């Protein structure tokens, strides 16, 4: 199936967005001329006072106090005060989470120790994040709130929800006129600008629009450029009918990121005196963290568009019908240097060596030069359609009980074209031309050794279809006792076919082969009780299950498969492994005292069964002429247990605190050994990768309310990330670190705002990502100055 919708150029999008915002700005200004200054001041106060956020992610039309789930949220104001527009900076305010970026722009999000955490935009899942939890995400310039349900939420949002589900809620249309422009400049030539508009269009129809552009040279000269726009238009048609249209786009370019030359995989000896020169896991001394080893031809582009149409019919409190249709289109185009190993030789031609095996065989290594050995070329073109129809309401029963319900149907169609320029048993020279391929680069003061021109060699076409039927019930037996019972049935179908590339230099396919097909069904549920001894205090307990279908078809030419008994097997049929399954048991409590204090605590245990892991790469298959293959096996089961605490407080006008702590113990709980592959480092009890045991954040904001310093604001953020492993066999471990950020702002009475944000105040050196053993240095201390104007 081919799709041609929304194939527009970046210039066209820029012109259209600028024309749109100019038109909206003129309309807003015309409305504002008839208003008084006092109304403008009231509007500013209303925006700044939005401290506590009512989550929209829990679906049922009841307060969060009545729900047996754990939800964390971040307000848009907190992010704006800190000039945060990237999700990887925002999630530090969500305890027990970790978001990492690889290859320059692909984000991977883990919660409560598990990677599978789909990301939603306005309540609609980004299906790319359900495949492998790795995709570039849009900026947060249009964000109103970030919400996170923790733990399995398959009963709410379908398959592949293990650690939780994250929802980015974009700004809603507003009736009051709004014009706000921001311009920022910071360290490493970081430039940002945005405009935010809102107001009445006609009658009850209102709008909200944002436009954002950033150009950041970056600490490591990645030269990221991001351009996005968003428009929401909607309102009540009459007493019963509501209609809203939302749309957005982004045109982003990232500098690909491969990090510094690898840490040592073994002890390194000096060939002259046979003394240890470097220990295993150490980096070569003297590496400048700003040096880049990418090729001049590397690129990473992402362009996307989305539309969402929502219609709501409200008959009464007892019945509301909500229909939401959304369309998303996303294109990735990527080519980058990746592996840059040191030169090696069996002959004693270099100054250093390591021991290749237990027999003392020496492998000589050159620590002065690295080589581009495996640049990667791939692209994809994705279209997804999501239709969601829900009926909900609250019914007062005669016996004093109250019944709340939500019943719905969700259909998702997902189409993905994949293109790659590597593999298939062919040498890289069939896909990449130019002097840069296999070029040798000096470790000190690296320089590109010539261009590379990549080509596509393979294409694949994937389609998936999901049908979900669900119902959620919340029974209010009394003011003190609530019970939730929810269930969902999902049918998931997936098919994939290989195809020929129509043109090796651009996306497009021909001669599609017949599809390999699979399907699976699952029933998921959640049951829970909530007890409120007082109006302000509630306790809850719940039990929920999950499922996660696999999408890979058997390929014994490239993969060795290990079953749950630790034995090698050869899959038959279309499925390699059964879907993953699991459950979560959770207890928790909440306390809310007006605007002064909001606190929550939870204890959880999550178990995931039938979990597949990559156990080895480039393994010599003894049953197939020692051909190098990947080893994939069922490790048995993994589990995560922990404690989470969160506190928000607004004790005085202008003063706000947000603190969170989480302890997460995520491990392999059951493990089968295999005679084929020794797994000494991945035994029962091994910690899961990308799962910090301790995370902590403290954020404080204060704005002076009276006197000469009125409207002067300060904010501080202190965060802690425990050490984590890069992969299951702990090839690389990222050390624990503390970070402190400070901000200072002042708003003049004429609408001009000034701000200064300092990140990593104490200039901490740390790492959060790597490509194998190639560590990527994180940003040292940096400063951003902002000027804003609110009309």
Tab-separated table of N, CA and C in Angstrom, residues 504-591:
chain	number	residue	atom	x	y	z
A	504	UNK	N	17.955	3.507	-6.001
A	504	UNK	CA	18.875	3.308	-4.877
A	504	UNK	C	19.178	4.590	-4.116
A	505	UNK	N	18.812	5.750	-4.664
A	505	UNK	CA	19.143	7.008	-4.003
A	505	UNK	C	17.958	7.658	-3.300
A	506	UNK	N	16.768	7.059	-3.378
A	506	UNK	CA	15.619	7.626	-2.690
A	506	UNK	C	14.618	6.537	-2.342
A	507	UNK	N	13.698	6.893	-1.444
A	507	UNK	CA	12.714	5.924	-0.988
A	507	UNK	C	11.702	5.616	-2.086
A	508	UNK	N	11.260	4.393	-2.119
A	508	UNK	CA	10.330	3.900	-3.119
A	508	UNK	C	10.637	2.444	-3.417
A	509	UNK	N	9.591	1.610	-3.547
A	509	UNK	CA	9.837	0.187	-3.736
A	509	UNK	C	9.014	-0.360	-4.892
A	510	UNK	N	9.390	-1.557	-5.343
A	510	UNK	CA	8.686	-2.265	-6.400
A	510	UNK	C	8.865	-3.760	-6.168
A	511	UNK	N	8.109	-4.549	-6.880
A	511	UNK	CA	8.219	-6.022	-6.807
A	511	UNK	C	8.106	-6.535	-5.370
A	512	UNK	N	7.058	-6.105	-4.703
A	512	UNK	CA	6.857	-6.601	-3.346
A	512	UNK	C	6.572	-8.097	-3.349
A	513	UNK	N	7.223	-8.806	-2.428
A	513	UNK	CA	6.997	-10.237	-2.297
A	513	UNK	C	5.722	-10.498	-1.502
A	514	UNK	N	5.326	-11.758	-1.389
A	514	UNK	CA	4.137	-12.100	-0.615
A	514	UNK	C	4.406	-11.868	0.872
A	515	UNK	N	3.368	-11.535	1.615
A	515	UNK	CA	3.500	-11.191	3.019
A	515	UNK	C	3.692	-12.440	3.886
A	516	UNK	N	4.571	-12.311	4.891
A	516	UNK	CA	4.530	-13.194	6.044
A	516	UNK	C	3.545	-12.591	7.023
A	517	UNK	N	2.698	-13.448	7.621
A	517	UNK	CA	1.620	-12.925	8.452
A	517	UNK	C	1.580	-13.610	9.809
A	518	UNK	N	1.131	-12.860	10.803
A	518	UNK	CA	0.869	-13.423	12.127
A	518	UNK	C	-0.224	-12.620	12.791
A	519	UNK	N	-0.875	-13.210	13.764
A	519	UNK	CA	-1.848	-12.471	14.557
A	519	UNK	C	-1.892	-13.051	15.957
A	520	UNK	N	-2.370	-12.269	16.882
A	520	UNK	CA	-2.501	-12.710	18.260
A	520	UNK	C	-3.668	-11.984	18.904
A	521	UNK	N	-4.226	-12.595	19.925
A	521	UNK	CA	-5.310	-11.979	20.691
A	521	UNK	C	-4.943	-12.015	22.167
A	522	UNK	N	-5.533	-11.114	22.921
A	522	UNK	CA	-5.243	-11.076	24.353
A	522	UNK	C	-6.381	-10.391	25.086
A	523	UNK	N	-6.587	-10.826	26.312
A	523	UNK	CA	-7.526	-10.165	27.210
A	523	UNK	C	-6.732	-9.607	28.383
A	524	UNK	N	-6.864	-8.320	28.628
A	524	UNK	CA	-6.179	-7.683	29.752
A	524	UNK	C	-7.216	-7.074	30.690
A	525	UNK	N	-6.805	-6.876	31.918
A	525	UNK	CA	-7.764	-6.416	32.918
A	525	UNK	C	-7.048	-5.634	34.014
A	526	UNK	N	-7.830	-4.917	34.781
A	526	UNK	CA	-7.357	-4.234	35.987
A	526	UNK	C	-8.490	-4.250	37.005
A	527	UNK	N	-8.156	-4.597	38.231
A	527	UNK	CA	-9.118	-4.561	39.323
A	527	UNK	C	-8.467	-3.848	40.497
A	528	UNK	N	-9.241	-2.991	41.161
A	528	UNK	CA	-8.652	-2.247	42.257
A	528	UNK	C	-9.682	-1.678	43.208
A	529	UNK	N	-9.219	-1.384	44.424
A	529	UNK	CA	-10.049	-0.779	45.449
A	529	UNK	C	-9.408	0.522	45.912
A	530	UNK	N	-10.258	1.495	46.241
A	530	UNK	CA	-9.807	2.769	46.783
A	530	UNK	C	-10.600	3.043	48.055
A	531	UNK	N	-9.878	3.375	49.108
A	531	UNK	CA	-10.529	3.697	50.382
A	531	UNK	C	-10.110	5.103	50.811
A	532	UNK	N	-11.099	5.951	51.125
A	532	UNK	CA	-10.858	7.327	51.539
A	532	UNK	C	-11.313	7.506	52.980
A	533	UNK	N	-10.401	7.379	53.944
A	533	UNK	CA	-10.810	7.612	55.339
A	533	UNK	C	-11.268	9.042	55.578
A	534	UNK	N	-10.667	9.997	54.825
A	534	UNK	CA	-11.125	11.382	54.840
A	534	UNK	C	-11.185	11.872	53.397
A	535	UNK	N	-11.744	13.030	53.229
A	535	UNK	CA	-11.851	13.587	51.881
A	535	UNK	C	-10.481	13.862	51.267
A	536	UNK	N	-9.503	14.173	52.114
A	536	UNK	CA	-8.185	14.552	51.627
A	536	UNK	C	-7.251	13.356	51.406
A	537	UNK	N	-7.556	12.221	52.014
A	537	UNK	CA	-6.638	11.085	52.026
A	537	UNK	C	-7.279	9.872	51.379
A	538	UNK	N	-6.527	9.175	50.531
A	538	UNK	CA	-7.034	7.950	49.907
A	538	UNK	C	-5.925	6.909	49.851
A	539	UNK	N	-6.337	5.636	49.953
A	539	UNK	CA	-5.432	4.501	49.784
A	539	UNK	C	-5.988	3.612	48.675
A	540	UNK	N	-5.090	2.976	47.934
A	540	UNK	CA	-5.565	2.130	46.835
A	540	UNK	C	-4.690	0.900	46.683
A	541	UNK	N	-5.303	-0.121	46.087
A	541	UNK	CA	-4.595	-1.351	45.743
A	541	UNK	C	-5.162	-1.838	44.415
A	542	UNK	N	-4.292	-2.359	43.562
A	542	UNK	CA	-4.766	-2.817	42.248
A	542	UNK	C	-3.914	-3.969	41.747
A	543	UNK	N	-4.501	-4.690	40.794
A	543	UNK	CA	-3.813	-5.792	40.120
A	543	UNK	C	-4.165	-5.679	38.643
A	544	UNK	N	-3.135	-5.712	37.787
A	544	UNK	CA	-3.366	-5.565	36.345
A	544	UNK	C	-2.408	-6.466	35.592
A	545	UNK	N	-2.808	-6.880	34.403
A	545	UNK	CA	-1.915	-7.707	33.581
A	545	UNK	C	-1.540	-6.963	32.317
A	546	UNK	N	-0.671	-7.588	31.506
A	546	UNK	CA	-0.148	-6.949	30.304
A	546	UNK	C	0.122	-7.993	29.234
A	547	UNK	N	0.269	-7.515	28.007
A	547	UNK	CA	0.774	-8.398	26.953
A	547	UNK	C	1.511	-7.566	25.925
A	548	UNK	N	2.474	-8.230	25.306
A	548	UNK	CA	3.339	-7.555	24.347
A	548	UNK	C	3.661	-8.524	23.211
A	549	UNK	N	3.082	-8.317	22.027
A	549	UNK	CA	3.339	-9.249	20.914
A	549	UNK	C	4.700	-8.994	20.276
A	550	UNK	N	5.347	-10.064	19.832
A	550	UNK	CA	6.563	-9.945	19.041
A	550	UNK	C	6.195	-9.772	17.574
A	551	UNK	N	7.091	-9.080	16.843
A	551	UNK	CA	6.830	-8.804	15.436
A	551	UNK	C	7.854	-9.443	14.493
A	552	UNK	N	8.766	-10.222	15.022
A	552	UNK	CA	9.807	-10.769	14.156
A	552	UNK	C	9.423	-12.158	13.646
A	553	UNK	N	9.754	-12.399	12.395
A	553	UNK	CA	9.549	-13.694	11.782
A	553	UNK	C	10.861	-14.480	11.814
A	554	UNK	N	10.793	-15.804	11.836
A	554	UNK	CA	12.020	-16.608	11.926
A	554	UNK	C	12.980	-16.331	10.775
A	555	UNK	N	14.273	-16.243	11.119
A	555	UNK	CA	15.319	-16.057	10.120
A	555	UNK	C	16.559	-16.797	10.608
A	556	UNK	N	16.599	-18.099	10.386
A	556	UNK	CA	17.702	-18.916	10.891
A	556	UNK	C	18.998	-18.680	10.131
A	557	UNK	N	18.944	-17.994	9.002
A	557	UNK	CA	20.178	-17.678	8.274
A	557	UNK	C	21.017	-16.649	9.015
A	558	UNK	N	20.369	-15.829	9.833
A	558	UNK	CA	21.086	-14.758	10.521
A	558	UNK	C	20.989	-14.849	12.038
A	559	UNK	N	20.121	-15.744	12.550
A	559	UNK	CA	19.838	-15.760	13.977
A	559	UNK	C	19.826	-17.179	14.530
A	560	UNK	N	20.373	-17.326	15.733
A	560	UNK	CA	20.280	-18.558	16.504
A	560	UNK	C	19.243	-18.339	17.595
A	561	UNK	N	18.275	-19.258	17.721
A	561	UNK	CA	17.178	-19.092	18.660
A	561	UNK	C	17.323	-20.056	19.844
A	562	UNK	N	17.101	-19.509	21.044
A	562	UNK	CA	17.180	-20.271	22.276
A	562	UNK	C	15.811	-20.210	22.961
A	563	UNK	N	15.252	-21.386	23.328
A	563	UNK	CA	13.925	-21.387	23.941
A	563	UNK	C	14.007	-21.207	25.454
A	564	UNK	N	12.853	-21.275	26.121
A	564	UNK	CA	12.792	-21.011	27.558
A	564	UNK	C	13.499	-22.079	28.390
A	565	UNK	N	13.824	-23.232	27.786
A	565	UNK	CA	14.573	-24.277	28.477
A	565	UNK	C	16.077	-24.153	28.267
A	566	UNK	N	16.508	-23.079	27.577
A	566	UNK	CA	17.920	-22.867	27.335
A	566	UNK	C	18.474	-23.691	26.189
A	567	UNK	N	17.606	-24.253	25.369
A	567	UNK	CA	18.034	-25.114	24.273
A	567	UNK	C	17.809	-24.422	22.935
A	568	UNK	N	18.686	-24.735	22.002
A	568	UNK	CA	18.541	-24.187	20.662
A	568	UNK	C	17.361	-24.859	19.968
A	569	UNK	N	16.611	-24.033	19.200
A	569	UNK	CA	15.516	-24.603	18.429
A	569	UNK	C	15.403	-23.877	17.102
A	570	UNK	N	14.701	-24.510	16.176
A	570	UNK	CA	14.491	-23.949	14.844
A	570	UNK	C	12.997	-23.693	14.684
A	571	UNK	N	12.600	-22.412	14.702
A	571	UNK	CA	11.169	-22.090	14.661
A	571	UNK	C	10.500	-22.603	13.385
A	572	UNK	N	9.265	-22.988	13.537
A	572	UNK	CA	8.423	-23.364	12.405
A	572	UNK	C	7.197	-22.474	12.416
A	573	UNK	N	6.645	-22.213	11.262
A	573	UNK	CA	5.495	-21.337	11.189
A	573	UNK	C	5.890	-19.878	11.193
A	574	UNK	N	4.928	-19.007	11.439
A	574	UNK	CA	5.170	-17.568	11.322
A	574	UNK	C	5.659	-16.938	12.621
A	575	UNK	N	5.424	-17.582	13.751
A	575	UNK	CA	5.802	-17.003	15.034
A	575	UNK	C	7.100	-17.621	15.533
A	576	UNK	N	7.984	-16.757	16.029
A	576	UNK	CA	9.218	-17.245	16.635
A	576	UNK	C	9.009	-17.539	18.112
A	577	UNK	N	8.411	-16.594	18.835
A	577	UNK	CA	8.165	-16.748	20.264
A	577	UNK	C	6.727	-16.367	20.591
A	578	UNK	N	6.220	-16.921	21.658
A	578	UNK	CA	4.910	-16.521	22.156
A	578	UNK	C	4.966	-15.068	22.636
A	579	UNK	N	3.833	-14.364	22.636
A	579	UNK	CA	3.832	-12.988	23.155
A	579	UNK	C	4.264	-12.959	24.615
A	580	UNK	N	4.815	-11.844	25.002
A	580	UNK	CA	5.154	-11.655	26.412
A	580	UNK	C	3.880	-11.389	27.207
A	581	UNK	N	3.910	-11.819	28.437
A	581	UNK	CA	2.783	-11.594	29.331
A	581	UNK	C	3.330	-11.198	30.691
A	582	UNK	N	2.453	-10.765	31.565
A	582	UNK	CA	2.913	-10.371	32.887
A	582	UNK	C	1.816	-9.695	33.678
A	583	UNK	N	2.198	-9.169	34.836
A	583	UNK	CA	1.217	-8.546	35.716
A	583	UNK	C	1.903	-7.527	36.609
A	584	UNK	N	1.097	-6.696	37.254
A	584	UNK	CA	1.575	-5.761	38.270
A	584	UNK	C	0.636	-5.776	39.462
A	585	UNK	N	1.206	-5.835	40.661
A	585	UNK	CA	0.463	-5.618	41.900
A	585	UNK	C	0.975	-4.330	42.512
A	586	UNK	N	0.060	-3.484	42.974
A	586	UNK	CA	0.452	-2.159	43.448
A	586	UNK	C	-0.440	-1.720	44.590
A	587	UNK	N	0.163	-1.043	45.574
A	587	UNK	CA	-0.592	-0.379	46.633
A	587	UNK	C	-0.036	1.033	46.760
A	588	UNK	N	-0.896	1.959	47.156
A	588	UNK	CA	-0.426	3.330	47.253
A	588	UNK	C	-1.398	4.206	48.019
A	589	UNK	N	-1.006	5.454	48.181
A	589	UNK	CA	-1.855	6.406	48.865
A	589	UNK	C	-1.631	7.815	48.353
A	590	UNK	N	-2.633	8.659	48.505
A	590	UNK	CA	-2.555	10.060	48.092
A	590	UNK	C	-3.120	10.948	49.199
A	591	UNK	N	-2.540	12.135	49.289
A	591	UNK	CA	-3.050	13.140	50.221
A	591	UNK	C	-3.071	14.476	49.495
